[in-house]
Coordinates of N, CA and C and ligand atoms in Angstrom, one line a residue:
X162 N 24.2 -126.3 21.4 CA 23.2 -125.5 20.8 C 23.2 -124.1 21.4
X163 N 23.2 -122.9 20.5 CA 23.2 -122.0 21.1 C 22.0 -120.7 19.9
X164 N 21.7 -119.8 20.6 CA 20.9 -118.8 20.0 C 21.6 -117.5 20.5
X165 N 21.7 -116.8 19.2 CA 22.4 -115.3 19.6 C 20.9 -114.2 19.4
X166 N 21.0 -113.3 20.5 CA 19.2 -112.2 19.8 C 20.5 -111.0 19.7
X167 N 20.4 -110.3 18.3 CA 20.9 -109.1 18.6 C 19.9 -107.9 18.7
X168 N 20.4 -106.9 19.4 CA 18.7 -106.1 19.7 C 19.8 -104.7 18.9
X169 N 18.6 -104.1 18.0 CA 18.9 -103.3 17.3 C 17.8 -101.5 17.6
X170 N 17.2 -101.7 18.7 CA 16.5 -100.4 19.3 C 15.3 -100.6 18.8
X171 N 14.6 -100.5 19.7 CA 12.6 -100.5 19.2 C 12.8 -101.7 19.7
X172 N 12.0 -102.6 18.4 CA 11.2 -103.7 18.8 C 12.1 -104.7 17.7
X173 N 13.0 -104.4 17.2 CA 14.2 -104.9 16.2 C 14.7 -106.0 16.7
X174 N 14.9 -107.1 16.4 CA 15.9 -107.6 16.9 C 16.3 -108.7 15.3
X175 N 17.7 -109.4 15.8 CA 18.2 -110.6 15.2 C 18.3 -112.2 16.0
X176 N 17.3 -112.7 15.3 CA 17.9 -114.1 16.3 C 18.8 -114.5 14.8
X177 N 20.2 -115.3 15.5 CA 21.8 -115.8 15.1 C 21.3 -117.3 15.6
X178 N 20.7 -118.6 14.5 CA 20.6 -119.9 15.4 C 21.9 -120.4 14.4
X179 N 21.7 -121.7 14.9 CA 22.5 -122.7 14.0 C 22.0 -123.3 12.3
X180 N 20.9 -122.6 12.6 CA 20.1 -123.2 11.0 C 19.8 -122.4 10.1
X181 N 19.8 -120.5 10.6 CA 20.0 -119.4 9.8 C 19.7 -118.4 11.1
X182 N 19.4 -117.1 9.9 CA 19.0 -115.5 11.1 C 17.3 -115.1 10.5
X183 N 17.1 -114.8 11.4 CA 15.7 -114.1 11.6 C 15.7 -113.0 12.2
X184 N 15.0 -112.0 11.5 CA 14.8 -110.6 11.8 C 13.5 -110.7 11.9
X185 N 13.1 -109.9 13.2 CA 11.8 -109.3 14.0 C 11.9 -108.3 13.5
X186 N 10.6 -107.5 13.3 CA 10.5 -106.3 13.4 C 11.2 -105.0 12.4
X187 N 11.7 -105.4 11.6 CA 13.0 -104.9 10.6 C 13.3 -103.5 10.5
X188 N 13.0 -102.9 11.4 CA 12.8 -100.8 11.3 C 14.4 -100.7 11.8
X189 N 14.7 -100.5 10.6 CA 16.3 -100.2 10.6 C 16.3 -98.9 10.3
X190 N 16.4 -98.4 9.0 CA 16.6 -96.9 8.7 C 16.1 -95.9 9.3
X191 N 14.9 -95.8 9.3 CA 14.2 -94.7 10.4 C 14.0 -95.1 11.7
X192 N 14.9 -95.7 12.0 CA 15.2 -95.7 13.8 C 16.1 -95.4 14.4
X193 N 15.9 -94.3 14.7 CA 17.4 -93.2 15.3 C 18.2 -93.8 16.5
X194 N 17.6 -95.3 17.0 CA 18.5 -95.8 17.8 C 19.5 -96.9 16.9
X195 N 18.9 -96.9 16.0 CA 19.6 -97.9 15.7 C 20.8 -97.9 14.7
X196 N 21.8 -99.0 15.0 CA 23.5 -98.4 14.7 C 23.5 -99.4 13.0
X197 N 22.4 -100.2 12.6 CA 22.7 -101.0 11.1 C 21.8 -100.4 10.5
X198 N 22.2 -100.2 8.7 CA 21.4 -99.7 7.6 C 20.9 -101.1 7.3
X199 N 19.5 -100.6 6.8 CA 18.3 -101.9 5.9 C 20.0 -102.8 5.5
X200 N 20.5 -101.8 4.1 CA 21.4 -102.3 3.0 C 22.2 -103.8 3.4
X201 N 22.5 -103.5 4.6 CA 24.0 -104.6 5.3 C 23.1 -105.5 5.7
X202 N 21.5 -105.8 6.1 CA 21.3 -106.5 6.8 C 21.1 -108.0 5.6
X203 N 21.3 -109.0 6.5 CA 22.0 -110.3 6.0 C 21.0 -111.0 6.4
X204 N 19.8 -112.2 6.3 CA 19.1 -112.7 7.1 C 18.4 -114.1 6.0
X205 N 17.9 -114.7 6.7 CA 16.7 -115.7 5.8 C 15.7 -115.2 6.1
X206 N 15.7 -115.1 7.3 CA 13.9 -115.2 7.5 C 13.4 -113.4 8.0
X207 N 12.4 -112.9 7.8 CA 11.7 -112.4 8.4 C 10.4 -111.9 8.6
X208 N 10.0 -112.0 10.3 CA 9.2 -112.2 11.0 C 8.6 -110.3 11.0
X209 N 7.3 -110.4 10.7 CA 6.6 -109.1 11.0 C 5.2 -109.2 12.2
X210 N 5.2 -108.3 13.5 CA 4.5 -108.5 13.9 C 3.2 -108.1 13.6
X211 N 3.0 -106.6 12.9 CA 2.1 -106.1 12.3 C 2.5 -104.5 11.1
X212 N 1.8 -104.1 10.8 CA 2.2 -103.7 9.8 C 2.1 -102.3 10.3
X213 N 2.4 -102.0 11.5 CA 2.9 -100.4 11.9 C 4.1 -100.0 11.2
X214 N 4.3 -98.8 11.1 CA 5.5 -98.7 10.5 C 6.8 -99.1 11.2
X215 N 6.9 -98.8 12.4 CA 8.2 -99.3 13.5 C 8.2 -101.0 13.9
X216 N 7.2 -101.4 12.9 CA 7.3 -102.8 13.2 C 7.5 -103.5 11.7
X217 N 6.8 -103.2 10.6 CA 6.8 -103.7 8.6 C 8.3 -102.9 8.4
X218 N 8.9 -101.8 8.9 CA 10.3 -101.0 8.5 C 10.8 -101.0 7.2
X219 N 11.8 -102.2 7.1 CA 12.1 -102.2 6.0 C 12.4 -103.8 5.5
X220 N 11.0 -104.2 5.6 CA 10.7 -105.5 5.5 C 11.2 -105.8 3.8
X221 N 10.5 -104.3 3.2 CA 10.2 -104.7 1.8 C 11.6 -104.7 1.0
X222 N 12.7 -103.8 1.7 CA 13.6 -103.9 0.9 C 14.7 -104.6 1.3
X223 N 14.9 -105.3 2.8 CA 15.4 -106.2 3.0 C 15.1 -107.8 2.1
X224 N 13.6 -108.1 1.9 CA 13.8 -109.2 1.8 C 13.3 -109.0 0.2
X225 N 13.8 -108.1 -0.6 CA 13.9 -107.8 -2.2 C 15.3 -108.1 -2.5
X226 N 15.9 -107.8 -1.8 CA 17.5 -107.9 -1.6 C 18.1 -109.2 -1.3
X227 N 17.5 -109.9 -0.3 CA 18.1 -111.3 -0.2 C 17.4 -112.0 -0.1
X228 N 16.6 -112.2 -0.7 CA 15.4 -113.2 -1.0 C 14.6 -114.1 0.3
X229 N 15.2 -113.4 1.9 CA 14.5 -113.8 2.5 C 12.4 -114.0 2.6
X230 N 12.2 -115.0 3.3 CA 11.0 -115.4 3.4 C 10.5 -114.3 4.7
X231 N 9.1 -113.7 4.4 CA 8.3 -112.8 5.5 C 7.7 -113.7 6.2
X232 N 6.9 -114.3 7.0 CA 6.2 -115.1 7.5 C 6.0 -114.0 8.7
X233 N 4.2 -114.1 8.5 CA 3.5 -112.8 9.6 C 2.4 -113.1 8.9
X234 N 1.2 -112.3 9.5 CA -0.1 -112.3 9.4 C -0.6 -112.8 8.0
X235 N -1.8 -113.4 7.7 CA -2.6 -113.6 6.2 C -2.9 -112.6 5.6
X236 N -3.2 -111.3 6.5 CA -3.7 -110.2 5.8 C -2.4 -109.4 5.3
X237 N -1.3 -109.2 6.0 CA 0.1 -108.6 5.9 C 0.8 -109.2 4.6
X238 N 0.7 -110.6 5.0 CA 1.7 -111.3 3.9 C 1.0 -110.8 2.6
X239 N -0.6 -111.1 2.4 CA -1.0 -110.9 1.0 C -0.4 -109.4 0.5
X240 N -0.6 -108.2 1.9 CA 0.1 -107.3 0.7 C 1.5 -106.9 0.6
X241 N 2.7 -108.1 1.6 CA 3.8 -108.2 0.8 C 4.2 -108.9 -0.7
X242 N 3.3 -110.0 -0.6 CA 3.5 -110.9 -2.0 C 3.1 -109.9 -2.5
X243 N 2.0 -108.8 -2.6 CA 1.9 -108.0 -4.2 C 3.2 -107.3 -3.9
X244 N 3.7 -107.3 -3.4 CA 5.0 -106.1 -3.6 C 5.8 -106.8 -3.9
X245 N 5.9 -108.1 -4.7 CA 6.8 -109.6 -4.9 C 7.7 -109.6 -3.9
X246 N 7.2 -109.9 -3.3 CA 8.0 -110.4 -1.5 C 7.7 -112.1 -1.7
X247 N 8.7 -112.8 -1.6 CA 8.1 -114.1 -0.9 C 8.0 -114.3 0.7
X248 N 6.4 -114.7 0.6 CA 6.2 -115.0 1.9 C 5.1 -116.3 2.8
X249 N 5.4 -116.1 3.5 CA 4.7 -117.4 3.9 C 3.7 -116.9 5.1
X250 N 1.8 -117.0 4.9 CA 1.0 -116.7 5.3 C 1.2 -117.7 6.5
X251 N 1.0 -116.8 7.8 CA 0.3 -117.6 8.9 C -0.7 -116.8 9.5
X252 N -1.7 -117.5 10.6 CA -2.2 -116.9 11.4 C -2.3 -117.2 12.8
X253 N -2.9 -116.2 13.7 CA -2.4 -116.6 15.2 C -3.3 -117.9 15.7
X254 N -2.2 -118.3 16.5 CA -2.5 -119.6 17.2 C -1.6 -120.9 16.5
X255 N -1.6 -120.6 15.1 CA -0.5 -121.5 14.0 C 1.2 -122.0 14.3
X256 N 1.7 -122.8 13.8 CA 2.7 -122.9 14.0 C 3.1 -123.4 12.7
X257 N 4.6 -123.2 12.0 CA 5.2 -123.8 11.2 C 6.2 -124.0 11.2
X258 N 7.1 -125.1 10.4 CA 8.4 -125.2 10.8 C 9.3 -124.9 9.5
X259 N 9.9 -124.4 9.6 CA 10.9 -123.7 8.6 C 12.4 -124.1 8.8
X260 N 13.4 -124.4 7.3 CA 14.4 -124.4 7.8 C 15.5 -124.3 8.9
X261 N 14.9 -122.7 9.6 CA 15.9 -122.2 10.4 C 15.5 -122.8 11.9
X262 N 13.8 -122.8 11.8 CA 13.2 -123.5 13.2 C 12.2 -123.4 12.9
X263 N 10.8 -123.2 14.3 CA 9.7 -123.3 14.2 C 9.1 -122.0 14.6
X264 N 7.8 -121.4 14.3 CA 7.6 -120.3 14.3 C 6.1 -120.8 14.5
X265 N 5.3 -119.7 15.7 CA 4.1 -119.9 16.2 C 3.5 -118.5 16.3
X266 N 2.4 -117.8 15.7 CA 2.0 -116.6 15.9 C 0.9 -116.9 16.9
X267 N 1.6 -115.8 18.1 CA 0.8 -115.9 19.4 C -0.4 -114.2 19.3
X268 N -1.2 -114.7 20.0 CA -2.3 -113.1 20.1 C -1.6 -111.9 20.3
X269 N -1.7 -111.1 20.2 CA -1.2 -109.6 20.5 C -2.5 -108.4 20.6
X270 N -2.6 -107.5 21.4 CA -4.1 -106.4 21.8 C -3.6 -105.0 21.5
X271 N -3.6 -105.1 19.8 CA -3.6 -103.5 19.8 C -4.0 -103.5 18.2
X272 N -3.3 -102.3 17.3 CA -4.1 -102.4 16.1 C -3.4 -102.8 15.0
X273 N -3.8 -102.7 13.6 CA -2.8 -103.2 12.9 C -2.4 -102.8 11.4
X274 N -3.0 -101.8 11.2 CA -3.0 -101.3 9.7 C -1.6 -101.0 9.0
X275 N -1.9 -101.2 8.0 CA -0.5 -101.3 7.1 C -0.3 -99.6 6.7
X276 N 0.4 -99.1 7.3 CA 0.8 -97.2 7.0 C 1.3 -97.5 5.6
X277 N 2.0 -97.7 4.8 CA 2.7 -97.8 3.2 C 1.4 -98.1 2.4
X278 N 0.3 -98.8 3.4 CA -1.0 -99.3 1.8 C -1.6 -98.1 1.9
X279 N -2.0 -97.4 1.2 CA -2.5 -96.3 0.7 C -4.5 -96.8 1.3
X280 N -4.9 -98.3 0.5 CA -5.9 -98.5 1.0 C -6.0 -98.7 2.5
X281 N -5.1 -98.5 3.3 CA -5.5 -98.7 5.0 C -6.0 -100.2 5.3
X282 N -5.2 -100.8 4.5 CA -5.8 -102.3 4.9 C -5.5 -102.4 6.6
X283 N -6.4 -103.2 7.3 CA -6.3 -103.7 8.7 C -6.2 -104.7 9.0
X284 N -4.5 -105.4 9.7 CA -4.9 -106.5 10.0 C -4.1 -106.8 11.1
X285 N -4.4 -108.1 11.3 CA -4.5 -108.6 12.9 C -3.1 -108.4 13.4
X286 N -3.1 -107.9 14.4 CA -1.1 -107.9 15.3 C -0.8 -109.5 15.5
X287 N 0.2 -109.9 16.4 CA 0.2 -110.9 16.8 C 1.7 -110.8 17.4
X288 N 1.9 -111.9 18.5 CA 3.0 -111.9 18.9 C 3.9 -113.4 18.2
X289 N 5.2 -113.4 18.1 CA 5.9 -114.3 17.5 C 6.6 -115.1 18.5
X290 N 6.6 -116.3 18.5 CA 7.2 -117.3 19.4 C 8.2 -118.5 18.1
X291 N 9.6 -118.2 18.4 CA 10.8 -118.7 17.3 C 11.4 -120.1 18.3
X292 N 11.5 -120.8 17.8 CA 12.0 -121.9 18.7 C 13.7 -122.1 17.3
X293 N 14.5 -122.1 17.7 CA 15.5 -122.5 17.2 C 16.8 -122.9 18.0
X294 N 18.0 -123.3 17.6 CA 19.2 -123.2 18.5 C 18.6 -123.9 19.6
X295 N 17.8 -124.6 19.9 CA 17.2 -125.5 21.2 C 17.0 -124.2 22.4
X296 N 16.3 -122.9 21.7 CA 15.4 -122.2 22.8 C 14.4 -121.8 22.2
X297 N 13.9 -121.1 23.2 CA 12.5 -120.6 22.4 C 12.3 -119.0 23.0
X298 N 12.2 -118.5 21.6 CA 11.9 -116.9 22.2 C 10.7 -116.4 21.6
X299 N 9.9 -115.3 22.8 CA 8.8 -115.2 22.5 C 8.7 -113.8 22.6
X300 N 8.8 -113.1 21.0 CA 8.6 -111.3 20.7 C 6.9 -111.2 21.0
X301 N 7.1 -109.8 22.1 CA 5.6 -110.2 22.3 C 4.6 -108.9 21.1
X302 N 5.4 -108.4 20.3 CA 5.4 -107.1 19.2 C 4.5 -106.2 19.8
X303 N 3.9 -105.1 19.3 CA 3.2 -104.1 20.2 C 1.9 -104.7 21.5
X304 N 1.6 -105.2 22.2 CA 0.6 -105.5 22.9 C 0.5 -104.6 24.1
X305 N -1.0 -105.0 24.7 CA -1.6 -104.8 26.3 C -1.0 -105.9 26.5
X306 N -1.1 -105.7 28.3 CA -0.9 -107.3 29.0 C -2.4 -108.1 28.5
X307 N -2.2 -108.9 28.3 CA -3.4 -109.5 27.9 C -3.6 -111.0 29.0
X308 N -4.5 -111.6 29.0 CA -4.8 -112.9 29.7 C -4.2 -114.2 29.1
X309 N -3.8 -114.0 27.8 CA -3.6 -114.7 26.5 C -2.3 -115.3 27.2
X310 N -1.7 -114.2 27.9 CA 0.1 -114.7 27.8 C -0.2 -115.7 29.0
X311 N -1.1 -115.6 30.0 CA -1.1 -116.7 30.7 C -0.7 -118.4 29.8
X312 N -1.4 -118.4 28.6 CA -1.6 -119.5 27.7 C -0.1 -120.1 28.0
X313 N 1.1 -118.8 27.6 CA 2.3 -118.9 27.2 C 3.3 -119.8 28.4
X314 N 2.9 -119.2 29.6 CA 3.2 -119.6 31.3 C 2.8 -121.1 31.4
X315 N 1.6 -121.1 31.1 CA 1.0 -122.7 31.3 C 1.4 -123.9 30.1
X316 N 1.3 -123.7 28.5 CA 1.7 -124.6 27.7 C 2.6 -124.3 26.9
X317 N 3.9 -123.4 27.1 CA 5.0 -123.1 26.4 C 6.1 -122.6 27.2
X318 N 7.2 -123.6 27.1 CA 7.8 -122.8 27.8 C 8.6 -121.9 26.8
X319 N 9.0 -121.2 27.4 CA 9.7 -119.6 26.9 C 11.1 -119.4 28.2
X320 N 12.1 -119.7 27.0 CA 13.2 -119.3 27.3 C 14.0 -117.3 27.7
X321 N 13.3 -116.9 26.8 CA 13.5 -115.5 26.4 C 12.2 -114.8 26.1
X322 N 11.8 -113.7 27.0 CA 10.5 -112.9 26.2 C 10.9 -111.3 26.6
X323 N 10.5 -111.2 25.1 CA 11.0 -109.6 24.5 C 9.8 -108.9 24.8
X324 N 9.4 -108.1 25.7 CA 8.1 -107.5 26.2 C 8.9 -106.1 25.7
X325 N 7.6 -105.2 25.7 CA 7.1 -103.6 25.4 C 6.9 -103.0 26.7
X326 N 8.2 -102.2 26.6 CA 8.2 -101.7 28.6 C 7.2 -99.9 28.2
X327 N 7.2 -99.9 26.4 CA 7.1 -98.3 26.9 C 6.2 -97.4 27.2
X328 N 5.2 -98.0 27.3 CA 4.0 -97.6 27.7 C 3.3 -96.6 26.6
X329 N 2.0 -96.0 26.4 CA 1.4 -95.1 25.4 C 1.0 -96.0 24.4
X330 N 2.1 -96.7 23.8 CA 0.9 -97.8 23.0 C 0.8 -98.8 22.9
X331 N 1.7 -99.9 24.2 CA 2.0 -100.8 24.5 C 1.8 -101.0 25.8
X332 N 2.2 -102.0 26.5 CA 2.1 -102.3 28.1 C 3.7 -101.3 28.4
X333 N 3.3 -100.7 29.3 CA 4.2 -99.9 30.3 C 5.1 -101.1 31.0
X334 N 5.6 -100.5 31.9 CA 6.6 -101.6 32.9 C 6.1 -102.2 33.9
X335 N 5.1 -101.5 34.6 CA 4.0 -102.0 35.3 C 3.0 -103.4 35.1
X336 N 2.6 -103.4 34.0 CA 2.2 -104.3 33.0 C 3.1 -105.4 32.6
X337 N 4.2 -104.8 32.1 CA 4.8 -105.8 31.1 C 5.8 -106.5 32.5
X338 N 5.9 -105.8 33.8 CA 5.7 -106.8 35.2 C 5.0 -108.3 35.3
X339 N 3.5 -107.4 34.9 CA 2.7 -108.6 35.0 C 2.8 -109.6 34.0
X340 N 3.1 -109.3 33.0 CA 3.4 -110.3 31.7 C 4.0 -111.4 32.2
X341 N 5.6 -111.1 32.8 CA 6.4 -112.1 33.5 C 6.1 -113.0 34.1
X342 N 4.7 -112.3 35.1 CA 4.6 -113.1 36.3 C 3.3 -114.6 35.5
X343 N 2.3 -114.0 34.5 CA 1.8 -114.6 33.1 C 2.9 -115.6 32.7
X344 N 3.9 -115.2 32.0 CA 4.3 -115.8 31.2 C 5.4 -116.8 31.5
X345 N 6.0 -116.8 32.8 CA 7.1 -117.5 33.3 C 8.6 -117.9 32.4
X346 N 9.2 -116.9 32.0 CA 9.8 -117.3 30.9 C 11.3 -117.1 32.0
X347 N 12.4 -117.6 31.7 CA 13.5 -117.7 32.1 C 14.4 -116.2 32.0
X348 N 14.5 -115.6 31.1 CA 14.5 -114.2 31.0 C 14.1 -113.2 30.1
X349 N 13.9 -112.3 30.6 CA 12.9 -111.2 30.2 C 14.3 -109.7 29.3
X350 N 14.0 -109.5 28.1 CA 15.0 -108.3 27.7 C 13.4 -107.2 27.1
X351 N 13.4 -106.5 27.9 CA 12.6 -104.9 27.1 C 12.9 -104.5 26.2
X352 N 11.8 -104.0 25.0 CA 12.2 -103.3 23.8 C 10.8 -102.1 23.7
X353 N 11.0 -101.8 22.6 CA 10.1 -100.7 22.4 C 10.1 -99.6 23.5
X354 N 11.4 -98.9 24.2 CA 11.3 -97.7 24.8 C 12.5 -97.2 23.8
X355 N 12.1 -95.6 25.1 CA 13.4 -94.5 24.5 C 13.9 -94.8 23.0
X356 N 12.7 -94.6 22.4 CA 13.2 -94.5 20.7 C 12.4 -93.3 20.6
X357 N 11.5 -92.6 20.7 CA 10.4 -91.9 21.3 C 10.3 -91.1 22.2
X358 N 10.4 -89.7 22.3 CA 10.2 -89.0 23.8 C 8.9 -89.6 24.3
X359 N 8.2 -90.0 23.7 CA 6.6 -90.5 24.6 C 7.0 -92.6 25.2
X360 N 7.8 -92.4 24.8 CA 7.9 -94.0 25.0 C 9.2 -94.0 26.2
X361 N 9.9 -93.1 26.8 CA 11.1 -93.1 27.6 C 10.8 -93.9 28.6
X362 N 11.7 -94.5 29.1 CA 11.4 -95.3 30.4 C 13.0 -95.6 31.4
X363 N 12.8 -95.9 31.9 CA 14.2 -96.7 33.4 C 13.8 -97.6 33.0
X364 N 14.7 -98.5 32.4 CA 15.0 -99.9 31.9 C 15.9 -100.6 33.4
X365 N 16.4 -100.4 33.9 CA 17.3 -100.5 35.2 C 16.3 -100.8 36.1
X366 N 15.2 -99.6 36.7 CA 13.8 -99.8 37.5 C 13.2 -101.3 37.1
X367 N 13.0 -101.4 35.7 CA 12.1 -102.2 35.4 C 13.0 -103.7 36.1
X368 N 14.2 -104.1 35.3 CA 14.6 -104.9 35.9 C 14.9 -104.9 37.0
X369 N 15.1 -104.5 38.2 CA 15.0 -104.7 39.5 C 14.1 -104.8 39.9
X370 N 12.6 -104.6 39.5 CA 11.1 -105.4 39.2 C 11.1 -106.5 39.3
X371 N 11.7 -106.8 38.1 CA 11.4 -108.3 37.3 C 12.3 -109.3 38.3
X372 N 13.7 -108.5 38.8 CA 14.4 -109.6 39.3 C 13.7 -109.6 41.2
X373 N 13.3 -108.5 41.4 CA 12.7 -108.9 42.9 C 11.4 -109.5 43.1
X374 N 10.9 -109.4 42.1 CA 9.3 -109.9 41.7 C 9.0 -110.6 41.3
X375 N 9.6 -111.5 40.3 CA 9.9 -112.9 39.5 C 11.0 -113.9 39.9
X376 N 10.8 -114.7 39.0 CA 12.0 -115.7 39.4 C 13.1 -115.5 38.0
X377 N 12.6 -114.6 36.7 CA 13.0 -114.2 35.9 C 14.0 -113.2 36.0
X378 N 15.5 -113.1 35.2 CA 16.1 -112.7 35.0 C 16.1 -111.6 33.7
X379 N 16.6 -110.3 34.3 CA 16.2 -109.4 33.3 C 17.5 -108.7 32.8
X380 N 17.8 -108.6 30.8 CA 18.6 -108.3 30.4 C 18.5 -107.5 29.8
X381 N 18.8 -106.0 29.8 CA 18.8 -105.2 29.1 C 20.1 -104.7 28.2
X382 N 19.7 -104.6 27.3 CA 20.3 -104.3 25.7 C 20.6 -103.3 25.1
X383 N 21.5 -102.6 24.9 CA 21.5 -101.9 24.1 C 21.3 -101.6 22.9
X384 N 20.9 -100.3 21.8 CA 21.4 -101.2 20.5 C 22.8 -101.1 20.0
X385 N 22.4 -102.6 19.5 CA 23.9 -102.9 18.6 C 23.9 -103.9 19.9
X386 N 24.0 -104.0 21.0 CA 24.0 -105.5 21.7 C 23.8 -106.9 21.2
X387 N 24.5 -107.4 21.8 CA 24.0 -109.1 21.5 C 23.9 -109.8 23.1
X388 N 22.7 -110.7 23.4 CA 22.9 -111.6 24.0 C 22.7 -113.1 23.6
X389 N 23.2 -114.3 24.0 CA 23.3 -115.4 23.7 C 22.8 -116.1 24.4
X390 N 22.2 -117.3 24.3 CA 21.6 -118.1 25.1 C 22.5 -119.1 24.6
X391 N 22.6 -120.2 25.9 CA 23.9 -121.4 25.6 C 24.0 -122.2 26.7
Ligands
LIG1480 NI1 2.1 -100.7 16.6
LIG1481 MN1 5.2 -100.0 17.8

């Protein structure tokens, strides 16, 4: 059993299982880190944390194109289905299991309005926990450190967690320190910096944090990287 995450800059990523692909966060085109157009991307499933623009991306025209399923928030999905998206409503705390694996929307502490709806609809963030390929990875999408991820440490284990090192509208590295020490996850890969002059950070610092401060190993990514779990 094995799981591939490809990290595509921001808060992007691809998990590669044995049962299909999932895309996090889908901001391909307007992400100047990143090396794939919306057009090429290939997937079943994807996962939206909230409907910021660097997180909904290009949800709508990816999964117009290949009929992938959205699965993300009740308020988000309703205003993908009007845009004839198929999608599958969840909300946090939920879990469902889908062809490719299982999918659990965990809390996330920040905001969530949909930038593309004209009406400013608001709705809830959350963080995504994917269990496929016999691991479990847990995108924690824009958040504070919150108390919540304790939950994550104590009744899930977590193979992989994708924390928000970049601070300004997310947990900094300081924070997303504490997350680790919260969440106890086997290893830890950063996203959501240096896409942004306000988001820049030492991704190197941070892991030499995580690895003298945890029992977690920390992997940083480039985009266009792949790591594997196996
Ligand atoms: Ni956001
Ligand atoms: Mn963001």
């Amino acid at each position: 059993m094995s799981l591939s995450i490809a990290y595509h800059g921001h808060a992007c990523v691809s998990l590669v299982g044995p049962d299909g692909t999932v895309v996090i966060d889908p901001f391909f085109d307007d992400n100047r880190v990143c090396t794939v157009a919306a057009s090429e991307v290939q997937c079943d499933a994807i996962g939206v944390t909230h409907g910021h623009h660097d997180h909904l991306g290009d949800a709508i025209s990816i999964a117009k194109r290949t009929g992938a399923v959205v699965f993300t928030t009740a308020e988000l999905a309703k205003f993908l289905q009007e845009h004839g998206i198929t999608t599958h409503a969840m909300h946090v705390g939920g879990s469902h299991r889908f062809r490719f694996g299982e999918v659990k929307l965990v809390a996330a502490f920040h905001g969530g309005s949909i930038a593309e709806d004209t009406g400013h609809t608001v709705c809830t963030p959350c963080g995504i926990i994917v269990r496929m390929g016999g691991f479990s990875v847990y995108h924690a999408g824009d958040t504070a450190l919150t108390i919540e991820m304790e939950l994550l440490g104590r009744y899930d284990h977590i193979d992989l967690a994708l924390l928000p090192i970049g601070d300004n509208y997310t947990m900094g590295p300081e924070d997303a320190l504490h997350a680790v020490e919260l969440i106890r996850p086997e290893a830890v890969i950063p996203i959501h910096y240096n896409t942004f002059p306000v988001i820049e950070q030492d991704a190197e610092q941070f892991k030499r944090a995580v690895e003298t401060q945890t029992p977690a190993r920390c992997v940083i990514l480039q985009p266009g990287e792949t790591h594997t779990l196996e």
